[in-house]
Coordinates of C-alpha atoms and ligand atoms in Angstrom, one line a residue:
M1 CA 23.6 15.6 -19.2
A2 CA 20.6 17.8 -17.0
N3 CA 22.4 18.2 -13.3
G4 CA 21.5 14.7 -10.9
Y5 CA 20.9 12.8 -13.9
A6 CA 22.3 9.9 -16.5
G7 CA 21.0 11.9 -19.0
K8 CA 20.4 8.4 -21.0
V9 CA 17.5 5.7 -20.9
L10 CA 18.3 2.1 -22.1
R11 CA 15.8 0.5 -24.0
V12 CA 16.4 -3.2 -24.7
N13 CA 14.0 -4.9 -27.1
L14 CA 14.2 -8.8 -25.6
S15 CA 11.9 -10.1 -29.3
K16 CA 15.0 -8.7 -31.5
S17 CA 17.9 -8.8 -29.4
T18 CA 18.6 -4.9 -29.4
I19 CA 18.9 -2.2 -28.1
H20 CA 19.1 1.8 -27.7
E21 CA 19.8 4.7 -26.1
E22 CA 17.7 8.1 -26.4
S23 CA 17.8 10.6 -24.1
T24 CA 16.5 11.6 -19.9
D25 CA 13.8 14.1 -21.4
P26 CA 13.8 17.2 -19.6
A27 CA 10.4 18.0 -20.5
I28 CA 9.1 14.0 -18.2
T29 CA 12.2 15.3 -15.6
R30 CA 10.5 18.5 -14.6
G31 CA 7.2 17.6 -14.4
F32 CA 8.0 13.9 -13.1
L33 CA 11.3 14.4 -12.0
G34 CA 12.0 10.9 -12.1
G35 CA 12.0 7.2 -10.3
R36 CA 8.3 6.5 -9.8
G37 CA 7.2 10.2 -11.1
Y38 CA 9.4 8.9 -14.6
A39 CA 8.2 5.5 -14.7
A40 CA 4.5 6.0 -14.9
K41 CA 4.9 9.2 -18.0
L42 CA 6.7 6.1 -19.8
L43 CA 4.3 3.5 -19.3
Y44 CA 1.4 6.1 -19.4
D45 CA 3.0 7.5 -22.2
R46 CA 4.5 4.2 -24.3
L47 CA 1.6 1.1 -23.0
P48 CA -0.8 0.2 -26.3
P49 CA -4.8 -0.4 -24.8
G50 CA -5.2 -3.5 -23.9
V51 CA -1.7 -5.1 -22.8
E52 CA -2.0 -7.7 -20.9
P53 CA 0.4 -8.4 -18.1
L54 CA 2.1 -11.8 -18.9
S55 CA 2.6 -10.3 -22.5
P56 CA 5.7 -10.0 -24.4
D57 CA 3.9 -6.0 -25.2
N58 CA 4.1 -5.8 -21.5
L59 CA 7.2 -3.5 -20.3
L60 CA 9.3 -3.0 -17.6
I61 CA 11.0 -0.4 -16.0
F62 CA 13.7 0.8 -13.7
S63 CA 13.6 4.4 -12.6
T64 CA 16.2 5.5 -10.7
G65 CA 15.7 9.5 -8.9
P66 CA 18.1 12.5 -9.5
L67 CA 19.4 11.8 -5.9
T68 CA 20.5 8.9 -6.6
G69 CA 24.0 7.8 -6.8
T70 CA 24.6 11.0 -5.5
I71 CA 26.5 11.9 -2.3
I72 CA 23.0 12.2 -0.4
P73 CA 22.3 9.3 1.6
A74 CA 19.4 7.3 2.1
A75 CA 19.3 8.7 -1.3
V76 CA 19.1 4.8 -3.1
K77 CA 15.3 3.9 -4.1
F78 CA 14.7 3.1 -7.8
A79 CA 10.8 2.2 -9.2
I80 CA 10.2 -1.5 -11.1
T81 CA 7.2 -0.3 -12.6
A82 CA 4.9 -2.4 -15.7
L83 CA 1.0 -3.2 -15.2
S84 CA 1.1 -5.5 -12.4
P85 CA 0.3 -9.2 -13.2
L86 CA -1.4 -9.1 -9.5
T87 CA -4.1 -6.4 -10.0
N88 CA -4.0 -6.7 -13.8
M89 CA -3.2 -2.3 -13.5
Y90 CA -0.3 -0.1 -13.3
G91 CA 1.5 -1.4 -10.3
F92 CA 5.2 -0.8 -9.9
T93 CA 7.8 -1.8 -6.1
M94 CA 11.0 0.1 -5.1
S95 CA 13.8 -1.2 -3.9
S96 CA 17.1 -0.5 -2.2
G97 CA 20.4 -2.1 -2.2
F98 CA 23.4 -0.3 -4.4
F99 CA 22.0 -1.5 -8.0
A100 CA 20.5 1.7 -8.7
P101 CA 23.7 3.7 -8.1
K102 CA 25.7 2.0 -9.3
M103 CA 22.9 1.8 -12.5
K104 CA 22.8 5.6 -12.4
S105 CA 26.7 5.7 -12.4
A106 CA 26.9 2.6 -15.0
G107 CA 25.6 6.3 -17.4
Y108 CA 21.4 5.8 -17.7
D109 CA 18.7 6.6 -16.1
H110 CA 15.7 4.0 -16.6
L111 CA 15.5 1.0 -18.8
V112 CA 12.3 0.2 -20.8
F113 CA 12.5 -3.4 -21.5
E114 CA 10.4 -4.6 -24.2
G115 CA 9.2 -8.1 -25.5
R116 CA 10.4 -11.4 -24.4
A117 CA 13.7 -13.3 -25.2
E118 CA 13.7 -16.7 -26.7
K119 CA 15.2 -17.7 -24.6
P120 CA 16.5 -17.0 -20.9
V121 CA 18.7 -14.5 -20.9
Y122 CA 20.0 -11.8 -18.9
L123 CA 21.1 -8.1 -18.8
W124 CA 24.4 -6.9 -18.0
I125 CA 25.6 -3.9 -18.7
N126 CA 29.0 -2.8 -17.5
D127 CA 29.9 1.1 -17.1
G128 CA 28.6 1.4 -20.3
A129 CA 29.2 -1.2 -21.8
I130 CA 25.9 -3.9 -23.2
S131 CA 25.6 -6.5 -23.7
I132 CA 21.9 -9.2 -23.5
R133 CA 24.3 -12.8 -21.6
A134 CA 22.7 -16.2 -22.5
G135 CA 21.0 -17.1 -19.0
Q136 CA 19.7 -20.5 -19.5
H137 CA 23.0 -21.5 -17.0
L138 CA 20.7 -19.8 -14.5
W139 CA 17.9 -20.5 -14.6
G140 CA 15.8 -22.5 -12.3
L141 CA 18.4 -21.8 -9.9
T142 CA 17.2 -19.7 -6.2
T143 CA 18.0 -16.5 -6.4
T144 CA 21.4 -16.5 -4.6
A145 CA 22.5 -19.3 -6.2
A146 CA 22.1 -17.1 -9.5
N147 CA 23.3 -13.7 -7.5
Q148 CA 26.2 -15.2 -6.2
I149 CA 27.2 -17.2 -10.3
L150 CA 26.5 -13.7 -11.6
K151 CA 28.7 -11.9 -9.2
E152 CA 31.4 -15.1 -10.1
E153 CA 31.1 -14.0 -13.8
L154 CA 31.0 -10.4 -13.5
G155 CA 33.0 -9.7 -10.7
H156 CA 31.4 -9.1 -7.0
E157 CA 31.4 -5.5 -6.7
T158 CA 28.3 -6.5 -9.6
Q159 CA 24.8 -5.3 -8.3
T160 CA 21.9 -8.0 -9.5
A161 CA 18.4 -7.9 -8.7
V162 CA 17.8 -11.6 -10.3
I163 CA 14.5 -13.6 -9.9
G164 CA 14.0 -17.0 -8.4
P165 CA 11.5 -19.9 -9.1
A166 CA 8.1 -18.5 -8.7
G167 CA 8.7 -15.6 -11.5
E168 CA 10.5 -18.2 -14.1
R169 CA 6.7 -20.0 -13.6
H170 CA 4.5 -15.8 -12.6
V171 CA 3.4 -16.7 -9.6
K172 CA 1.4 -13.3 -9.5
Y173 CA 3.3 -12.6 -5.9
S174 CA 7.0 -12.7 -7.5
S175 CA 9.4 -10.5 -6.5
I176 CA 12.9 -9.4 -7.4
I177 CA 15.4 -9.7 -5.2
V178 CA 18.2 -6.6 -5.3
G179 CA 21.3 -7.6 -3.2
N180 CA 20.4 -7.9 0.4
R181 CA 16.2 -6.2 -0.4
A182 CA 13.1 -7.6 -2.7
G183 CA 11.7 -5.4 -5.0
G184 CA 8.6 -7.9 -3.6
R185 CA 5.1 -6.2 -4.3
C186 CA 2.4 -6.2 -7.2
G187 CA 4.3 -9.5 -8.6
I188 CA 6.6 -8.0 -11.3
G189 CA 8.7 -10.6 -10.7
A190 CA 6.6 -12.2 -13.4
V191 CA 6.5 -9.8 -15.9
M192 CA 10.7 -10.4 -15.6
G193 CA 10.1 -13.7 -15.7
S194 CA 7.6 -13.2 -18.1
K195 CA 9.7 -11.9 -20.5
N196 CA 12.8 -14.7 -19.7
L197 CA 14.3 -12.4 -18.4
K198 CA 16.4 -13.9 -15.4
A199 CA 18.9 -10.8 -14.2
V200 CA 19.9 -7.7 -15.0
A201 CA 23.5 -6.7 -13.8
V202 CA 25.2 -4.0 -13.1
R203 CA 28.5 -2.0 -12.6
G204 CA 28.7 1.6 -12.9
T205 CA 31.6 3.1 -11.8
K206 CA 30.9 7.2 -13.0
E207 CA 30.3 10.2 -11.4
I208 CA 26.8 12.4 -12.0
S209 CA 27.5 15.9 -12.1
V210 CA 25.8 18.3 -9.7
S211 CA 24.8 21.7 -9.7
D212 CA 25.7 22.6 -7.4
P213 CA 28.9 20.7 -5.4
P214 CA 30.2 22.6 -2.5
A215 CA 26.9 23.8 -1.4
L216 CA 25.1 19.9 -1.7
L217 CA 28.0 18.7 0.8
D218 CA 27.2 20.9 3.4
A219 CA 24.0 19.8 3.3
T220 CA 24.5 16.6 3.4
K221 CA 25.9 16.9 6.3
E222 CA 23.1 18.6 7.6
I223 CA 20.6 15.3 6.2
I224 CA 23.6 13.2 8.4
S225 CA 23.2 15.3 11.6
T226 CA 19.6 14.8 11.4
L227 CA 19.3 11.1 10.7
R228 CA 21.8 10.7 13.4
T229 CA 19.7 12.8 15.9
V230 CA 16.0 12.4 14.7
S231 CA 13.9 9.2 15.7
P232 CA 13.4 6.5 14.4
A233 CA 15.9 7.1 12.2
C234 CA 18.4 7.6 15.2
D235 CA 17.9 5.5 17.3
L236 CA 15.0 2.3 16.7
Y237 CA 15.2 1.9 12.7
P238 CA 19.4 0.4 13.3
K239 CA 19.2 -1.0 17.0
Y240 CA 15.9 -3.4 15.1
G241 CA 14.8 -2.1 12.1
T242 CA 11.2 -1.8 11.1
T243 CA 10.3 -5.2 13.7
Y244 CA 10.2 -2.3 16.4
F245 CA 6.3 -2.3 15.3
M246 CA 5.2 -5.9 16.1
S247 CA 5.0 -4.6 20.0
S248 CA 4.0 -1.2 18.8
M249 CA 1.0 -2.3 16.2
N250 CA -0.2 -4.6 18.8
S251 CA 0.3 -2.0 21.6
Y252 CA -1.5 0.0 19.3
G253 CA -4.2 -2.6 18.5
V254 CA -3.7 -2.7 14.7
L255 CA -2.1 -5.7 14.4
P256 CA -4.1 -8.3 13.1
V257 CA -4.3 -11.5 14.1
K258 CA -5.6 -14.6 12.3
N259 CA -6.0 -13.4 8.6
Y260 CA -8.0 -10.2 10.7
Q261 CA -10.0 -11.9 11.7
E262 CA -8.5 -10.6 15.2
S263 CA -7.0 -7.4 16.1
G264 CA -4.8 -5.6 18.8
A265 CA -3.7 -8.7 21.4
Y266 CA -2.1 -11.6 19.6
E267 CA -1.0 -14.0 22.5
A268 CA 2.4 -14.7 21.2
I269 CA 3.1 -11.0 20.9
T270 CA 6.1 -12.4 23.0
K271 CA 7.2 -15.0 20.7
V272 CA 7.5 -12.9 18.0
N273 CA 8.4 -9.0 19.0
E274 CA 11.9 -7.0 18.0
H275 CA 13.4 -8.4 21.2
V276 CA 13.3 -12.4 20.0
F277 CA 14.2 -11.3 16.4
K278 CA 17.6 -9.5 17.2
E279 CA 18.3 -12.9 19.4
Y280 CA 18.8 -14.1 15.9
V281 CA 20.2 -10.8 14.1
V282 CA 23.8 -11.7 12.9
K283 CA 25.1 -9.0 10.8
D284 CA 23.6 -5.4 10.7
S285 CA 23.6 -4.2 6.7
A286 CA 23.4 -0.7 5.2
C287 CA 22.1 0.6 1.7
L288 CA 24.4 3.0 0.4
R289 CA 26.1 6.2 1.9
C290 CA 23.2 5.4 4.6
P291 CA 23.7 5.9 8.2
I292 CA 20.0 4.6 9.5
V293 CA 21.3 0.4 8.6
C294 CA 18.5 -0.6 9.0
E295 CA 18.3 -3.9 7.8
K296 CA 19.4 -6.8 9.2
I297 CA 21.5 -10.3 8.6
T298 CA 20.0 -13.3 10.5
A299 CA 20.6 -16.8 10.8
V300 CA 18.6 -19.6 12.3
K301 CA 21.5 -21.8 13.4
E302 CA 20.2 -25.3 14.0
G303 CA 17.0 -26.9 15.2
P304 CA 14.1 -28.1 12.4
Y305 CA 14.6 -24.4 10.6
G306 CA 18.7 -23.8 10.2
P307 CA 20.6 -24.2 9.2
V308 CA 19.2 -20.9 7.6
H309 CA 21.1 -17.2 7.3
T310 CA 19.4 -14.8 5.0
F311 CA 18.3 -10.7 5.1
G312 CA 15.1 -9.4 7.2
P313 CA 12.9 -9.8 8.0
Q314 CA 11.2 -6.5 8.6
Y315 CA 8.2 -6.1 10.6
E316 CA 5.6 -7.0 8.2
T317 CA 7.0 -9.7 7.1
I318 CA 7.0 -10.8 10.6
W319 CA 3.7 -10.3 10.6
A320 CA 2.9 -11.6 7.6
F321 CA 4.6 -15.7 8.1
S322 CA 3.4 -14.6 12.1
A323 CA 0.4 -13.2 13.6
Q324 CA -1.7 -13.8 10.4
C325 CA -1.0 -17.3 10.3
G326 CA -1.3 -17.8 13.9
I327 CA 2.4 -19.2 14.9
D328 CA 4.6 -18.0 17.4
R329 CA 7.7 -19.2 16.4
M330 CA 10.5 -16.9 14.9
D331 CA 12.5 -19.2 13.9
A332 CA 9.6 -20.5 11.5
V333 CA 8.9 -17.2 10.5
I334 CA 13.8 -16.6 10.1
A335 CA 12.9 -19.2 7.2
A336 CA 10.1 -18.9 5.9
N337 CA 11.7 -15.3 5.3
A338 CA 14.6 -16.6 3.7
L339 CA 12.4 -19.4 1.5
C340 CA 10.2 -16.8 -0.2
N341 CA 14.3 -14.5 -0.4
D342 CA 15.4 -17.9 -2.1
L343 CA 12.7 -18.6 -5.0
G344 CA 11.6 -14.9 -5.5
L345 CA 8.3 -14.4 -3.6
D346 CA 6.6 -11.8 -2.0
T347 CA 6.3 -12.2 1.8
V348 CA 3.3 -10.0 2.2
S349 CA 1.1 -11.5 0.2
A350 CA 2.4 -14.9 0.7
G351 CA 1.3 -14.5 4.6
N352 CA -1.2 -13.0 3.3
V353 CA -3.0 -15.7 1.4
I354 CA -1.5 -18.3 3.8
G355 CA -3.9 -17.0 6.0
F356 CA -6.7 -17.0 4.2
S357 CA -6.5 -20.7 2.5
M358 CA -5.8 -21.6 7.1
E359 CA -9.3 -19.4 7.5
C360 CA -10.5 -21.5 4.4
A361 CA -9.5 -25.0 5.4
E362 CA -11.1 -23.4 9.4
K363 CA -14.6 -23.1 7.7
G364 CA -14.3 -26.4 5.8
L365 CA -14.1 -24.5 2.3
F366 CA -10.9 -25.7 1.4
H367 CA -7.8 -27.8 2.0
V368 CA -3.9 -28.9 0.6
N369 CA -3.1 -32.7 0.7
G370 CA -1.1 -33.3 3.1
I371 CA -0.7 -30.3 5.0
D372 CA -2.4 -29.6 7.8
L373 CA -3.8 -25.8 7.4
R374 CA -4.6 -25.2 11.0
F375 CA -3.7 -21.4 11.8
G376 CA -0.9 -21.8 14.5
N377 CA 0.8 -24.3 11.8
H378 CA 4.2 -23.7 11.5
E379 CA 4.9 -26.5 10.0
A380 CA 3.4 -25.6 7.4
L381 CA 4.4 -22.5 5.4
L382 CA 7.8 -24.3 4.0
P383 CA 5.7 -27.2 2.4
L384 CA 3.4 -24.2 0.7
I385 CA 5.7 -21.4 -0.1
R386 CA 7.7 -24.4 -1.9
K387 CA 4.0 -24.9 -3.5
I388 CA 3.2 -22.1 -4.2
S389 CA 7.0 -21.4 -6.0
Y390 CA 6.7 -24.1 -7.8
L391 CA 3.4 -24.4 -8.5
Q392 CA 2.9 -27.5 -7.1
D393 CA -0.8 -29.0 -6.3
E394 CA -3.1 -26.6 -4.6
G395 CA -0.3 -24.1 -4.4
A396 CA -1.0 -23.5 -8.4
L397 CA -4.2 -21.6 -6.9
L398 CA -2.5 -20.2 -4.0
A399 CA -0.2 -18.8 -7.0
Q400 CA -3.2 -16.4 -7.8
G401 CA -3.2 -14.7 -5.3
V402 CA -6.1 -14.1 -1.9
K403 CA -8.9 -12.1 -4.9
V404 CA -8.2 -14.7 -7.4
M405 CA -9.2 -17.8 -4.5
A406 CA -11.6 -15.8 -3.3
E407 CA -13.1 -16.3 -6.6
I408 CA -12.6 -20.2 -7.3
I409 CA -13.7 -21.4 -3.5
G410 CA -16.7 -19.6 -4.1
K411 CA -18.7 -20.2 -0.9
G412 CA -18.8 -16.3 0.3
S413 CA -15.0 -16.8 0.7
D414 CA -14.5 -13.9 -0.4
K415 CA -15.8 -11.9 2.2
F416 CA -12.3 -12.8 4.0
A417 CA -10.8 -12.2 1.3
I418 CA -8.4 -9.5 2.7
H419 CA -6.7 -7.2 -0.9
V420 CA -8.1 -4.1 -2.2
K421 CA -8.2 -4.5 -6.2
G422 CA -6.3 -7.4 -6.5
M423 CA -3.4 -6.5 -3.5
E424 CA -3.4 -8.3 -0.2
L425 CA -3.2 -5.4 2.5
P426 CA -0.1 -5.2 4.7
A427 CA 0.0 -5.3 8.9
Y428 CA -2.5 -3.2 9.7
D429 CA -6.4 -3.4 10.7
P430 CA -8.0 -0.5 9.4
R431 CA -10.8 -1.1 12.0
P432 CA -9.6 1.6 14.5
I433 CA -8.8 3.4 12.3
P434 CA -10.7 4.8 8.8
G435 CA -7.9 7.2 7.4
M436 CA -6.3 3.3 7.1
A437 CA -8.9 2.1 4.9
L438 CA -9.0 6.1 2.8
A439 CA -5.0 4.7 2.1
F440 CA -5.2 1.3 1.2
S441 CA -8.8 1.5 -0.9
T442 CA -7.1 4.6 -3.2
A443 CA -3.1 3.6 -3.2
S444 CA -2.2 3.9 -6.8
R445 CA -0.8 0.5 -6.8
G446 CA -3.5 -1.6 -4.9
G447 CA -3.1 -2.8 -1.0
C448 CA -0.1 -0.9 0.3
H449 CA 0.1 1.4 3.4
L450 CA 3.3 3.0 2.6
R451 CA 1.7 5.2 -0.2
A452 CA 0.3 7.3 2.4
W453 CA 0.9 5.8 6.4
T454 CA -2.0 7.7 8.9
I455 CA -1.6 5.6 12.3
A456 CA 0.3 7.9 14.2
D457 CA -1.9 11.0 13.4
E458 CA -4.7 8.3 14.2
L459 CA -3.7 7.0 17.5
S460 CA -1.9 9.9 18.8
G461 CA -5.7 12.0 18.8
K462 CA -3.6 15.1 16.2
V463 CA -7.2 12.9 14.5
P464 CA -10.7 12.9 16.4
I465 CA -10.1 8.9 17.4
Y466 CA -12.4 6.5 15.3
S467 CA -14.1 9.3 13.4
T468 CA -13.5 10.3 9.5
E469 CA -13.0 13.9 10.5
G470 CA -10.2 15.0 8.8
R471 CA -8.9 11.9 7.5
A472 CA -9.3 13.3 3.3
K473 CA -6.9 15.8 4.1
L474 CA -4.4 13.6 5.5
V475 CA -4.4 10.8 3.5
L476 CA -4.1 13.0 0.3
G477 CA -1.1 15.1 1.6
I478 CA 1.2 11.9 2.7
Q479 CA 0.3 10.5 -0.8
N480 CA 1.5 13.7 -2.9
L481 CA 4.6 14.1 -0.3
R482 CA 5.5 10.2 -0.7
T483 CA 5.0 10.3 -4.8
F484 CA 8.2 12.9 -4.8
I485 CA 9.7 10.4 -2.2
D486 CA 9.8 8.2 -4.6
S487 CA 9.9 10.7 -7.3
S488 CA 13.1 11.8 -6.3
G489 CA 15.5 8.5 -5.5
M490 CA 15.3 9.3 -1.4
C491 CA 14.6 6.7 0.5
L492 CA 11.2 6.5 3.2
F493 CA 12.5 5.4 6.1
A494 CA 14.9 8.2 6.0
M495 CA 12.2 10.4 4.8
K496 CA 10.2 10.0 8.4
A497 CA 13.4 12.1 10.0
L498 CA 13.6 14.6 7.8
P499 CA 11.3 17.5 7.1
L500 CA 10.6 18.4 3.6
P501 CA 12.0 21.7 2.6
Q502 CA 15.1 19.8 3.4
L503 CA 14.6 17.0 0.6
A504 CA 12.8 19.8 -2.0
K505 CA 16.5 21.8 -0.8
A506 CA 19.1 18.8 -1.8
V507 CA 17.1 19.0 -5.2
N508 CA 17.5 21.5 -6.2
L509 CA 21.2 20.9 -5.2
V510 CA 21.6 18.7 -7.8
T511 CA 19.1 19.3 -10.6
G512 CA 19.9 23.5 -10.5
L513 CA 16.0 23.2 -10.4
N514 CA 14.1 25.5 -7.4
L515 CA 11.3 23.8 -5.8
T516 CA 9.2 25.1 -2.6
P517 CA 8.0 23.1 -0.5
E518 CA 5.0 23.6 -2.0
E519 CA 6.2 23.1 -5.8
A520 CA 7.0 19.6 -4.3
L521 CA 3.6 18.6 -3.6
K522 CA 2.4 19.7 -6.9
L523 CA 4.4 17.7 -8.1
G524 CA 4.0 14.7 -6.6
E525 CA -0.2 15.8 -6.9
R526 CA 0.6 15.5 -10.7
V527 CA 2.1 11.8 -10.7
Y528 CA -0.4 10.7 -8.6
N529 CA -3.1 12.5 -10.8
L530 CA -1.1 9.8 -14.0
E531 CA -1.3 7.3 -11.8
R532 CA -5.1 7.4 -11.6
L533 CA -5.2 7.6 -15.3
L534 CA -2.9 5.0 -15.7
L535 CA -5.5 2.8 -13.5
A536 CA -7.5 4.3 -15.9
R537 CA -6.6 2.3 -18.7
S538 CA -8.0 -0.3 -16.6
G539 CA -11.0 0.3 -16.1
I540 CA -10.3 2.0 -12.1
T541 CA -12.7 4.3 -10.3
R542 CA -14.7 4.8 -7.5
D543 CA -16.3 1.0 -7.2
H544 CA -13.1 -0.6 -6.7
D545 CA -11.6 1.5 -3.8
V546 CA -12.8 -0.4 -1.2
V547 CA -11.4 -2.6 1.8
A548 CA -12.7 -5.6 2.3
D549 CA -16.1 -7.0 3.6
R550 CA -15.4 -8.0 7.0
F551 CA -14.1 -4.2 7.9
F552 CA -17.5 -3.1 8.0
V553 CA -19.7 -5.9 9.4
E554 CA -17.6 -7.8 11.7
P555 CA -16.2 -6.3 14.9
V556 CA -12.9 -6.5 16.4
K557 CA -13.0 -8.8 18.9
T558 CA -9.6 -7.9 21.5
G559 CA -7.5 -6.0 22.1
P560 CA -8.7 -2.2 22.5
H561 CA -10.2 -1.0 20.7
A562 CA -12.9 -4.1 21.3
G563 CA -16.8 -3.5 19.3
Q564 CA -14.8 -1.0 16.5
K565 CA -16.1 -1.7 12.4
L566 CA -16.1 0.9 10.1
S567 CA -19.1 1.8 8.9
K568 CA -20.1 2.3 5.1
A569 CA -21.6 5.1 5.2
S570 CA -19.1 7.2 6.8
F571 CA -16.3 5.8 4.5
E572 CA -18.6 6.2 1.4
A573 CA -18.7 10.2 3.2
M574 CA -14.8 10.0 3.7
K575 CA -14.2 9.5 -0.2
D576 CA -16.4 12.1 -1.5
E577 CA -14.8 14.2 0.7
Y578 CA -11.0 12.9 -0.7
Y579 CA -11.9 12.8 -4.9
E580 CA -13.3 16.6 -3.5
L581 CA -10.3 17.5 -2.5
R582 CA -8.2 15.9 -5.1
G583 CA -10.6 17.5 -8.0
W584 CA -12.1 14.3 -8.7
D585 CA -15.6 13.5 -10.0
L586 CA -17.3 12.0 -7.3
K587 CA -19.4 9.0 -9.4
S588 CA -17.0 7.7 -11.8
G589 CA -13.5 8.9 -9.3
L590 CA -11.2 10.0 -12.3
P591 CA -9.7 13.7 -12.4
R592 CA -12.0 15.8 -13.9
K593 CA -10.4 18.4 -16.8
E594 CA -10.0 21.5 -14.7
K595 CA -7.8 19.3 -12.2
L596 CA -6.3 17.9 -15.2
Y597 CA -5.2 21.5 -16.4
D598 CA -4.1 23.2 -13.6
L599 CA -1.2 19.6 -13.0
G600 CA -1.0 20.0 -16.9
L601 CA -1.9 16.1 -18.2
A602 CA -4.7 17.4 -20.2
Ligands
LIG1 S1 17.1 3.3 5.4 FE1 17.3 1.5 5.5 S2 16.3 0.6 3.7 FE2 16.9 2.9 3.8 S3 18.3 3.6 2.6 FE3 18.9 3.3 4.6 S4 19.2 1.0 5.2 FE4 18.5 1.6 3.2

């Protein structure tokens, strides 16, 4: 077994109820490392063309990286990859906690699910002993209840990845709940539901062999020291998680308000910011061996939304259920987050769908029987989340996401359906920050801020404000870097403090590779190009690399960037520059042959 890897891939055919082991492929780890990269390669090699996301032929891949489960702090990430039912193309969600280290300690780098079980099942991986078990008693339960039963059945040290009623019903933005974390985006929970797979439970105790244990111990001490001294890892994340973005994004003028109609001056910010959030925190929570401790456990003890006890919300979720819907109550936001966690629904897409529905209702285009869909009506949140998750009444339409909703509602609603390639956008208004428009439009899984985040550079004067100058290079560089990080198993939040050479050194000490930082970026570039090839198989071209019309035609109304909007001509020119730098064809937006040869993908 190669250092840094458990050495095995577990293939589970749920239609045939069979299990096979194969070796982790050293040729793939050399080119794509692990995690997001390895999973993309598996999907590229093994998914037949023309497969529907919710058909048994779709693959569902859990994929750890070489750092996962080692002594390196914050190396807990894994990718869950499949064709996404939300975007109808390649998709993945990253999650953390304890699951991935335990999966690897149980002997597996990757799990590949094929087919569909006849009846609900769960997979139990007990340190290398595998069983596909009947799961009817879990079906229909919330994620919290199912997790509790699994722990009672299998032991309290068991780690689980569970879907809720939303995933069972194939809601297109269903999440997978992984301990105190969610794998939220791209609707991968619906793929799990389509396979009748309620949960994966793991227990693992084996050590992961590493190339140079003494040097890795020293490197680990250095990393811990960096994480304890560099912001935001040492101060803001431990104190607030990511919720401090509520105040900072509002004062930067990029916090979207009421379905992106306004931004930058949310009138109720003092009621839904990180300071108010802190009043509801009852406990801090960390992933395995992470000194950052960014997760917060919250409780609403009384009042119309109590009692409720859950993990999170982080920034994106607070925004989704407050400013995005014009709501000013933190207790309602925490209750909405708790309900989404329980029912297995992605909070970012859910908040977007509700905000979009509210705008449609205020424009007289759409209504939901019995619910007052006014911006600001906090009482709409919980009933709508239930209707969506159980596909009740109009909830069945909301369960499709804003792109399909706009296609069905019509009447020009597509102009303010805020998504990229079908995935709803996160909490940043791109009008004053054109780099984020490029980041959203070229992200490899649809509307996503985690593949590249340019806001600090754009608003701090590092690049000229409002201009598209320098954005193509900036976005491309961050995309390649973050792709490497996601393929290594390291948490992106930790990488806000750690420089790339420190991460590359850790990967080398674990695996025995000798990657320079430049080679690490090249690996990230290779994975990003492979992802683009996967998107191309679903018909994605340059024409799909766009953001909503609203950002081009409606200027920001309030706040420090009032009057700003994106220019179509500048946006397209920025894309030209980006494709040129990437070595992609300007017309199709797909990698040129020379680029594929250069990256070993031809
Ligand atoms: S920074 Fe937060 S999400 Fe990342 S590993 Fe640490 S506790 Fe987990």
